[in-house]
mmCIF file of C-alpha atoms and ligand atoms in Angstrom:
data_model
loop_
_atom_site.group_PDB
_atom_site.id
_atom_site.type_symbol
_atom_site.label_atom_id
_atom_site.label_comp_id
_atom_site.label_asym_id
_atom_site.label_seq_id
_atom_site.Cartn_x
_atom_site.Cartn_y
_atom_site.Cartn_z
ATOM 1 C CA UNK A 44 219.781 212.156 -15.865
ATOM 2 C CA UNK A 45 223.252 211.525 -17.188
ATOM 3 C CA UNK A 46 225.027 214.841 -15.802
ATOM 4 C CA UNK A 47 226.309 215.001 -12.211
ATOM 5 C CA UNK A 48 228.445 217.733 -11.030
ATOM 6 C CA UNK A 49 231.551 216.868 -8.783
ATOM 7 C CA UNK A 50 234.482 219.313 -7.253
ATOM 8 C CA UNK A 51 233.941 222.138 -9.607
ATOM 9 C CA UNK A 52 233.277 220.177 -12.681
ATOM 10 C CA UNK A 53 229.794 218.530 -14.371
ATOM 11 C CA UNK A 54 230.815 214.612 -15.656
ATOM 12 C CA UNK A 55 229.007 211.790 -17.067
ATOM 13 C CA UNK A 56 228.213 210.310 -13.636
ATOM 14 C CA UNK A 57 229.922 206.625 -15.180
ATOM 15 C CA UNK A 58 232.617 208.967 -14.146
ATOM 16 C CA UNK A 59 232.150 209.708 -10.260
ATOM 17 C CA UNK A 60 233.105 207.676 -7.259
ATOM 18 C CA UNK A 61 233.443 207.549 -3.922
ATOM 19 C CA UNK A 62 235.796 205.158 -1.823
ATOM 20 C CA UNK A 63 234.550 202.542 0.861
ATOM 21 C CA UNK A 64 236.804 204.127 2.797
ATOM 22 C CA UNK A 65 235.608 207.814 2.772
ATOM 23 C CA UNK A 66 235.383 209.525 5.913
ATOM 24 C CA UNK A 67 232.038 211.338 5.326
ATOM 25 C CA UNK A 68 230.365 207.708 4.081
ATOM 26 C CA UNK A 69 231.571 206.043 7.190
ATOM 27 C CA UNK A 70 230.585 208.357 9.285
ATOM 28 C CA UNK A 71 227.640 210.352 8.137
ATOM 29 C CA UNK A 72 230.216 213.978 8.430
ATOM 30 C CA UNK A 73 227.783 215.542 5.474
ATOM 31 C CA UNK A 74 225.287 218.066 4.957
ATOM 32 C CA UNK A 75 223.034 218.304 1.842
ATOM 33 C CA UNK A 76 219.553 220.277 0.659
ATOM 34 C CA UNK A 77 216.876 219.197 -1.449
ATOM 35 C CA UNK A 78 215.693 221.484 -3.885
ATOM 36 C CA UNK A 79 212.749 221.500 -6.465
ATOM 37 C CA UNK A 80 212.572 222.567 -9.964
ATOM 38 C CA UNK A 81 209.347 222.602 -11.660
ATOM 39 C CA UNK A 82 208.597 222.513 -14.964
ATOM 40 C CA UNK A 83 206.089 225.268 -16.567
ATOM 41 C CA UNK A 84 204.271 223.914 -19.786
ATOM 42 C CA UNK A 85 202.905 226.759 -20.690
ATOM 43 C CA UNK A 86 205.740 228.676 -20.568
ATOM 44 C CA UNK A 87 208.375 226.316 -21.671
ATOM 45 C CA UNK A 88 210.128 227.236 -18.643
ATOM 46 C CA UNK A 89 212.440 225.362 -15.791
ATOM 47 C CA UNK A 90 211.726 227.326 -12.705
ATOM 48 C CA UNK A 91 214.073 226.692 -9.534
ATOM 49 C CA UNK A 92 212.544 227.237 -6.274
ATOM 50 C CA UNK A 93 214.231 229.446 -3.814
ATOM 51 C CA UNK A 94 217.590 227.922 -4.911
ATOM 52 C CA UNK A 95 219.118 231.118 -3.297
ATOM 53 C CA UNK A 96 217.494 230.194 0.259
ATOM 54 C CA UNK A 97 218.895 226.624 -0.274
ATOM 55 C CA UNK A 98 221.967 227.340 -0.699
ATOM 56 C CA UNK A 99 222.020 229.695 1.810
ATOM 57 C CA UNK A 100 221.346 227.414 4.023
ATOM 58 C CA UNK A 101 223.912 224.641 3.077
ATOM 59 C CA UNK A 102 226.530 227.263 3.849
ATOM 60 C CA UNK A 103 224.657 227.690 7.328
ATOM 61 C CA UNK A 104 224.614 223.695 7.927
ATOM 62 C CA UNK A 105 228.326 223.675 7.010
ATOM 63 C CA UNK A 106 229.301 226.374 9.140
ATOM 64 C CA UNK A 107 227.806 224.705 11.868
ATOM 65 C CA UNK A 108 229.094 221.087 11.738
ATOM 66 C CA UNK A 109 232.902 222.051 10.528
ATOM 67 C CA UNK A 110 231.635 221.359 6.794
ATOM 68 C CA UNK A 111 232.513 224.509 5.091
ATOM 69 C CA UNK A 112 230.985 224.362 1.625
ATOM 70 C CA UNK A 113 233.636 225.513 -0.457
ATOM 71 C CA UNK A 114 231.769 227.375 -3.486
ATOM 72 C CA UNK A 115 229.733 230.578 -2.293
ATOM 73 C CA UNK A 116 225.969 229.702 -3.153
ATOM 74 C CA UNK A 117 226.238 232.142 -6.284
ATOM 75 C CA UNK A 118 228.929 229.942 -7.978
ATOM 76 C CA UNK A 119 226.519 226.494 -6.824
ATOM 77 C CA UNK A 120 223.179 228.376 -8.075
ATOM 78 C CA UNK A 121 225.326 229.070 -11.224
ATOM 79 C CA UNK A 122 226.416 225.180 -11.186
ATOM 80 C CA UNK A 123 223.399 224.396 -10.796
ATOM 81 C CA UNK A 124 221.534 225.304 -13.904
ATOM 82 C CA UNK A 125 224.276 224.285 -16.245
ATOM 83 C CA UNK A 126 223.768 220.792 -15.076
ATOM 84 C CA UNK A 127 219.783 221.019 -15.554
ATOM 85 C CA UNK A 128 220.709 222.473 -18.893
ATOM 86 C CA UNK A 129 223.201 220.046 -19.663
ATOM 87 C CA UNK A 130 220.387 217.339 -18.486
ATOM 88 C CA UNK A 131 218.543 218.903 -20.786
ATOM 89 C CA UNK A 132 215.603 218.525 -17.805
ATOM 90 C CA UNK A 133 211.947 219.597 -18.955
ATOM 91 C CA UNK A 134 210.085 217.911 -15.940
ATOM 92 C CA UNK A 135 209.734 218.255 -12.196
ATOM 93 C CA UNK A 136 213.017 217.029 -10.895
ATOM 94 C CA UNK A 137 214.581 216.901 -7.606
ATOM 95 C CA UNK A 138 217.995 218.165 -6.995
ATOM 96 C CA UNK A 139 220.357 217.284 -4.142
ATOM 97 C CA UNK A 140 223.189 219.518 -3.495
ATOM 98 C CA UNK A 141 225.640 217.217 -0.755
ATOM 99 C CA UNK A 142 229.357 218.341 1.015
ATOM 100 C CA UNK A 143 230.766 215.980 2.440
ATOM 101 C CA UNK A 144 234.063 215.514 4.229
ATOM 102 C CA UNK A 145 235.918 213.754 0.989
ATOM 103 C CA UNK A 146 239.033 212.471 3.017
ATOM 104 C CA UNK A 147 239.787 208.363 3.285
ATOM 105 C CA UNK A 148 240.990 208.182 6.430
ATOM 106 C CA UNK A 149 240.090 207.286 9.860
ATOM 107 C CA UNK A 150 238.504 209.252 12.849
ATOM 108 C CA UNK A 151 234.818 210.925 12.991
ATOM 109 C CA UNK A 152 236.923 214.259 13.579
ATOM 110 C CA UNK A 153 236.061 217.745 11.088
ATOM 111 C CA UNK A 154 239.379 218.918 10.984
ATOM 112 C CA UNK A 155 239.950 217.371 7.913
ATOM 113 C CA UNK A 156 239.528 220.915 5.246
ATOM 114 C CA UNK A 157 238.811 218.480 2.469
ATOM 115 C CA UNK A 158 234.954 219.242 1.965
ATOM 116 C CA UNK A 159 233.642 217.191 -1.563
ATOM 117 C CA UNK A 160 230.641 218.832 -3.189
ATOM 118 C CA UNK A 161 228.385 216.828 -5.353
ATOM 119 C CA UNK A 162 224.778 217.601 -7.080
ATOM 120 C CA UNK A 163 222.779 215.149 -9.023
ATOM 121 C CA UNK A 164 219.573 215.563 -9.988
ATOM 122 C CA UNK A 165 216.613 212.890 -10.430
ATOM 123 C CA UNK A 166 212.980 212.756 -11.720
ATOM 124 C CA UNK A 167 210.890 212.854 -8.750
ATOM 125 C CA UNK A 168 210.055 209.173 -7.390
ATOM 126 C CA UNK A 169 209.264 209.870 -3.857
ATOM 127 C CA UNK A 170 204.733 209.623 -4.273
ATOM 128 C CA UNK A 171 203.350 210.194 -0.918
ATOM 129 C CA UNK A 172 199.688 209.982 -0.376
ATOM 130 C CA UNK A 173 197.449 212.549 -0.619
ATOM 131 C CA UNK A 174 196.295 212.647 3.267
ATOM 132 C CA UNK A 175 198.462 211.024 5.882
ATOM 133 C CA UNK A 176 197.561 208.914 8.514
ATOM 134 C CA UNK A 177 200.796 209.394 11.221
ATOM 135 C CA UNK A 178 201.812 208.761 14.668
ATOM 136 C CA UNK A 179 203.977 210.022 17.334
ATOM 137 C CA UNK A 180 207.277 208.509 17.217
ATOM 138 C CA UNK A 181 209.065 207.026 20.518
ATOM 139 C CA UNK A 182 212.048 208.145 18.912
ATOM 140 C CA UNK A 183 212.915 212.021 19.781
ATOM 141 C CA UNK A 184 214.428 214.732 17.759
ATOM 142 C CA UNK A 185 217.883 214.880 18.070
ATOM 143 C CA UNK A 186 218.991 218.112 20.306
ATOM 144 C CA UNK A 187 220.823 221.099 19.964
ATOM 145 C CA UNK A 188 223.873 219.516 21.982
ATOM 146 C CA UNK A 189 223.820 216.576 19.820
ATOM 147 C CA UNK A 190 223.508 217.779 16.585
ATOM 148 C CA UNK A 191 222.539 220.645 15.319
ATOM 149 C CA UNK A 192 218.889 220.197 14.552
ATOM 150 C CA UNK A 193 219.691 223.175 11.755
ATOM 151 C CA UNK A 194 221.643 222.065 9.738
ATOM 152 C CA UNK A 195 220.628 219.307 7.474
ATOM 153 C CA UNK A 196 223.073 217.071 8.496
ATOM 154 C CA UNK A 197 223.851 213.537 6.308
ATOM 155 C CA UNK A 198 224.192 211.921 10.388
ATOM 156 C CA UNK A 199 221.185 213.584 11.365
ATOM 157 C CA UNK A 200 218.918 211.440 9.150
ATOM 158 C CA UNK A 201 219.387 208.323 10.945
ATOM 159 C CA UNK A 202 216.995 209.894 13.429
ATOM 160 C CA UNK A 203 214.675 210.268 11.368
ATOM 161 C CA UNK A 204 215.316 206.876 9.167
ATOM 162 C CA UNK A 205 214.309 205.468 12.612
ATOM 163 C CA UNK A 206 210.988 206.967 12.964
ATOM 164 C CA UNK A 207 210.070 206.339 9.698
ATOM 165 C CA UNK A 208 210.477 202.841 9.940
ATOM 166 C CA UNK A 209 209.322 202.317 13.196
ATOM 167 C CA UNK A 210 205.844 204.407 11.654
ATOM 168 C CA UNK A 211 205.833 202.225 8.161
ATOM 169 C CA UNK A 212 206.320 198.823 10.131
ATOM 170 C CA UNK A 213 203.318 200.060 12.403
ATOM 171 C CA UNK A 214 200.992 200.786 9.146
ATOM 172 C CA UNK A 215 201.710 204.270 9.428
ATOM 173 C CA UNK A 216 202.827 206.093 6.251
ATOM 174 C CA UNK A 217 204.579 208.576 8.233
ATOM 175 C CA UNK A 218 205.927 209.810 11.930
ATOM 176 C CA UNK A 219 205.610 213.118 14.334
ATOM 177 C CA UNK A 220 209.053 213.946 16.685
ATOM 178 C CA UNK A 221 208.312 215.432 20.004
ATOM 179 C CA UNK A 222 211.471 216.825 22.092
ATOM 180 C CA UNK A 223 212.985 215.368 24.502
ATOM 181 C CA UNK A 224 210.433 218.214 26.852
ATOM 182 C CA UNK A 225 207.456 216.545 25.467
ATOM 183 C CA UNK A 226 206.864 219.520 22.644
ATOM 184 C CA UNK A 227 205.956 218.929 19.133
ATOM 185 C CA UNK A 228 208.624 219.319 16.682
ATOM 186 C CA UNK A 229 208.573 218.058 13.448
ATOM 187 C CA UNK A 230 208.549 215.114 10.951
ATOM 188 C CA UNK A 231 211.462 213.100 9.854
ATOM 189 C CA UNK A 232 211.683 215.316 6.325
ATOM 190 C CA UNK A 233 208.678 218.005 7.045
ATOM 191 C CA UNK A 234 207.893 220.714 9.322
ATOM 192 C CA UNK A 235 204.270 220.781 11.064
ATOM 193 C CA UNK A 236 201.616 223.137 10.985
ATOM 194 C CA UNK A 237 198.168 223.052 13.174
ATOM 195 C CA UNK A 238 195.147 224.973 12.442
ATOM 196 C CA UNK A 239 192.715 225.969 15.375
ATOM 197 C CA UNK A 240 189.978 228.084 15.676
ATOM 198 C CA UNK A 241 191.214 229.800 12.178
ATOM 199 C CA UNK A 242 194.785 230.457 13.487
ATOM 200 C CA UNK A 243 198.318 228.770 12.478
ATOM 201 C CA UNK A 244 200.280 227.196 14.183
ATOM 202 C CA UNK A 245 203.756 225.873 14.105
ATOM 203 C CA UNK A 246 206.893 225.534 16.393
ATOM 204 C CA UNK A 247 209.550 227.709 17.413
ATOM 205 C CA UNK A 248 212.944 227.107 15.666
ATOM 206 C CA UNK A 249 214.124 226.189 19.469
ATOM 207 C CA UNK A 250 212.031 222.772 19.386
ATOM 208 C CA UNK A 251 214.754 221.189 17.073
ATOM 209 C CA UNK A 252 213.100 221.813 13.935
ATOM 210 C CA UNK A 253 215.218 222.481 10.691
ATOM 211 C CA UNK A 254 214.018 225.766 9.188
ATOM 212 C CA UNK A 255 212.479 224.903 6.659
ATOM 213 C CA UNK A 256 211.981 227.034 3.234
ATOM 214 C CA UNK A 257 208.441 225.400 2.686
ATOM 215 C CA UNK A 258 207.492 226.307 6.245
ATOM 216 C CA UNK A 259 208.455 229.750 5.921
ATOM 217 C CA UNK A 260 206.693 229.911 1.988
ATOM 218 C CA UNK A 261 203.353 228.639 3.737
ATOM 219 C CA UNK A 262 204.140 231.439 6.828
ATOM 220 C CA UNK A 263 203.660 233.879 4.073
ATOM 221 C CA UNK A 264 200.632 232.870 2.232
ATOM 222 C CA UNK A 265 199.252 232.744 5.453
ATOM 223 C CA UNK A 266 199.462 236.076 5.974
ATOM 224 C CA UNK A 267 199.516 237.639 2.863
ATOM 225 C CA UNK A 268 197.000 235.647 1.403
ATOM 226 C CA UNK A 269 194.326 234.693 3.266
ATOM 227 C CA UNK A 270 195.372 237.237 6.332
ATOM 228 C CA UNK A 271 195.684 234.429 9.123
ATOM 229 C CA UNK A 272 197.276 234.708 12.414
ATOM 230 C CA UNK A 273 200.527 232.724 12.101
ATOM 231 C CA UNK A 274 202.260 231.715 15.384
ATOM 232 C CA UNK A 275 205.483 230.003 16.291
ATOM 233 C CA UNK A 276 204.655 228.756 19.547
ATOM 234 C CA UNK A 277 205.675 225.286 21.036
ATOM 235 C CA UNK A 278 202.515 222.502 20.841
ATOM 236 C CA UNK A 279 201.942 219.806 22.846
ATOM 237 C CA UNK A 280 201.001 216.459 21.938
ATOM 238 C CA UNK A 281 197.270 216.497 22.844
ATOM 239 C CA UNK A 282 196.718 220.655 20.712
ATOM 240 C CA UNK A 283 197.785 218.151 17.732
ATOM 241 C CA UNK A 284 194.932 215.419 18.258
ATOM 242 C CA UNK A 285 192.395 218.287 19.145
ATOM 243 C CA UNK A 286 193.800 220.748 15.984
ATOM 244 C CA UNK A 287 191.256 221.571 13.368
ATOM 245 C CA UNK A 288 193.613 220.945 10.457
ATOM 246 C CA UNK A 289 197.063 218.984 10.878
ATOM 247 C CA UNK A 290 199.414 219.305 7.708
ATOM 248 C CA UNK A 291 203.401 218.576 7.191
ATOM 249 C CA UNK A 292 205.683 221.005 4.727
ATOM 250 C CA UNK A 293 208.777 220.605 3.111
ATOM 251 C CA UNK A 294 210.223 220.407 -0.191
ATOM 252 C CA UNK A 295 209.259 216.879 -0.977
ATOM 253 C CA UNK A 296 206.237 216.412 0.732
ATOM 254 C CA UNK A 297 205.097 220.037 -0.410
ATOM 255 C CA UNK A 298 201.937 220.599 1.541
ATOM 256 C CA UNK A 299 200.322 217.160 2.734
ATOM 257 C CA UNK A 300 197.129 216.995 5.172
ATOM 258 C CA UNK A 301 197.421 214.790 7.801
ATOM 259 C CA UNK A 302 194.171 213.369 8.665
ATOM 260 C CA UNK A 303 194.812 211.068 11.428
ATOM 261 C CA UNK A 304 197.428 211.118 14.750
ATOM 262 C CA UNK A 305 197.434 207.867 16.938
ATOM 263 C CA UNK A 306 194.567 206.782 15.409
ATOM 264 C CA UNK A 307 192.236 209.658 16.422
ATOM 265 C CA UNK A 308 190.807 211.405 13.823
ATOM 266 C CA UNK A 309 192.246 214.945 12.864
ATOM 267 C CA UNK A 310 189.075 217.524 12.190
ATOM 268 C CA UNK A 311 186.730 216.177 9.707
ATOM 269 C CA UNK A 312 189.293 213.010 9.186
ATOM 270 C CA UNK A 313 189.703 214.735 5.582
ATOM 271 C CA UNK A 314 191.891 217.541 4.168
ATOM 272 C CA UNK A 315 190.790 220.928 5.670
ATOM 273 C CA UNK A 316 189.733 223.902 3.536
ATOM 274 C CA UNK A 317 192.721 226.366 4.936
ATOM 275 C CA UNK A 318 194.796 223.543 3.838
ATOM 276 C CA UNK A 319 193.949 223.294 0.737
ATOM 277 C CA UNK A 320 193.943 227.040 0.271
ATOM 278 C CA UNK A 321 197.421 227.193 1.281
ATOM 279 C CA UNK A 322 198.325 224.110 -0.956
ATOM 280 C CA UNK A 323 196.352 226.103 -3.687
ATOM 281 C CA UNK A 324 198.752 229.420 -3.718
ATOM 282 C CA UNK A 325 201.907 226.713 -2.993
ATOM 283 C CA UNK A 326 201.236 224.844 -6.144
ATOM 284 C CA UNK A 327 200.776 227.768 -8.219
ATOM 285 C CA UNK A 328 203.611 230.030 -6.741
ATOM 286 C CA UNK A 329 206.624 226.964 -7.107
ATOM 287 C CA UNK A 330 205.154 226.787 -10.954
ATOM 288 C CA UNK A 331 206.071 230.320 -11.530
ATOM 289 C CA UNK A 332 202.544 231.198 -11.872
ATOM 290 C CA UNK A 333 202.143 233.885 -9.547
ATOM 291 C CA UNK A 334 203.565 237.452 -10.630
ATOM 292 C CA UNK A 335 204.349 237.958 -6.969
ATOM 293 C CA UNK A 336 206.712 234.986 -6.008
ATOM 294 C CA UNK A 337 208.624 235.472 -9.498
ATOM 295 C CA UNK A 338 211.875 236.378 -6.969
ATOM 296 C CA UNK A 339 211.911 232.678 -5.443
ATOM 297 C CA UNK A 340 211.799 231.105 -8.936
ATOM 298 C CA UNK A 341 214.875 230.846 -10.789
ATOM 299 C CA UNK A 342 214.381 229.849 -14.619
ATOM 300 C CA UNK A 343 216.993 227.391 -16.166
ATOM 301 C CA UNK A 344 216.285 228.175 -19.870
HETATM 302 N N1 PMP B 553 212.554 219.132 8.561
HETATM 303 C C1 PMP B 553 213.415 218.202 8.118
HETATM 304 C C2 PMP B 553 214.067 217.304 9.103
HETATM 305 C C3 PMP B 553 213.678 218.078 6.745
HETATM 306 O O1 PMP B 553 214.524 217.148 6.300
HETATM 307 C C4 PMP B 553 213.023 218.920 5.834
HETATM 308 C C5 PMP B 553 213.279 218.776 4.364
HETATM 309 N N2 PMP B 553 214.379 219.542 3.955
HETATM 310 C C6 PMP B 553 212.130 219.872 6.343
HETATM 311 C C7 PMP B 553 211.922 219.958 7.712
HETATM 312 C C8 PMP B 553 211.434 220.830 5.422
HETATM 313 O O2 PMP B 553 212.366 221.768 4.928
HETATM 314 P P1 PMP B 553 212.165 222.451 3.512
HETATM 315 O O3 PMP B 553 210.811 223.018 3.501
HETATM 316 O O4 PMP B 553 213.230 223.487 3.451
HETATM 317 O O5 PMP B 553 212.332 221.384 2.479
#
């Protein structure tokens, strides 16, 4: 996809560069999202998903880390689709809105008002497998009085770059963060969800979890769909090896079953029924196929 967009205007990306010596490379001073657009066949339609709650939250990570984003998230929404247009994109594609800090100079300081927004967008290469096998990480999830665990931070990811290898060196295809407490809190790129005795679980925002817009789609179809009980409550290691269902969410990853933790078998060791309920509704409502989600998709064409 030939079209990037850079500082207010969409180039051939032959075009676009960024210095060895910028500040934001060097030092990981970013934030980004990841947002999906799906592509509707029958409808000959390019459907955004909750672009508006992305967005919405890159203003929320900037705010946070001294990043100010400085387009308000109707002017990048707005962005956005002229650069799928100008793409001319009629598949699933992956978009990645980043602001960075764009100055060359020394000094991990955010003083610097000089805050470079880029988007590109890319046909979606990332396959995981349908059912995980996972582990706990020794590696924890990085604090609130580290970095904010919020805002999806460029520095934040070498946290979780680390517990992703550490899991794929170990024949894992994929790690579980606890807190530095000892609670469960989330995967590298994926929020958690448990199901026991019929009843969701997931943690609190306070155990260093990013909020994630998949979590809170899958919060809803809990509840509006198949009329769970949905609580945020902290977990602790062992509720995730005894859980009926284990399964991560997040953009990418959409709705994945994890069948085994630490080598113990999770449930039936294959991908629970509320789990693939949920993934059910998910796939249909990020399509644009379901009359009452039509808010969170955005079409391009
Ligand atoms: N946690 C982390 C650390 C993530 O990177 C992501 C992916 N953005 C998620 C959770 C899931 O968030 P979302 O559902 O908004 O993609």
């Amino acid at each position: 996809m030939r079209y990037v967009f850079d500082q207010g205007e969409i180039l051939d990306e032959s075009k676009v560069s960024v210095s060895i010596r910028n500040k934001g490379l060097n030092y990981g001073l970013g934030c980004f999202e990841g947002i999906r657009a799906y592509w509707n066949e029958y409808q000959k339609q390019l459907f955004i998903f909750r672009i508006w709650d992305h967005y919405k939250r890159l203003n929320e990570s900037g705010n946070s880390l001294h990043i100010q984003v400085p387009y308000t998230p109707i002017q990048l929404i707005k962005w956005t689709i002229q650069l799928l247009r100008q793409n001319n994109v009629r598949e699933d594609v992956y978009i990645r809105p980043m602001c960075f800090k764009g100055a060359n100079t020394l000094r991990p300081d955010l003083t610097d008002p000089f805050n470079r927004v880029t988007i590109y967008c890319t046909a979606f290469e990332y396959k995981p497998k349908p059912a995980l096998k996972v582990c706990v990480s020794s590696w924890s999830r990085t604090g609130n009085n580290m970095i904010p665990p919020q805002a999806k931070s460029t520095g934040n990811y070498l946290n979780s770059g680390l517990a992703t290898t550490d899991a794929l060196l170990n024949g894992f295809d994929e790690a579980i963060f606890l807190t530095d407490e000892g609670n469960v809190s989330e995967g590298p790129g994926e929020n958690i969800f448990i199901v026991k005795n019929n009843r969701l679980i997931t943690p609190p925002i306070s155990d260093n979890i990013l909020a994630g817009i998949t979590r809170d789609t899958v919060i809803q179809i809990a509840k509006n769909h198949l009329f769970l009980s949905v609580s945020e409550h902290s977990l602790s290691r062992t509720e995730l090896y005894s859980a009926d269902e284990v399964f991560f969410t997040g953009t990418a990853i959409e709705i994945k079953p994890i069948i085994n933790i630490d080598h113990r078998k999770i449930g039936k060791g294959i991908e629970g029924d509320l789990t693939k309920k949920i993934r059910f509704h998910y796939e249909n409502i990020v399509r644009g196929n379901n009359p009452h989600y039509l808010s969170y998709c955005t079409p391009v064409y």
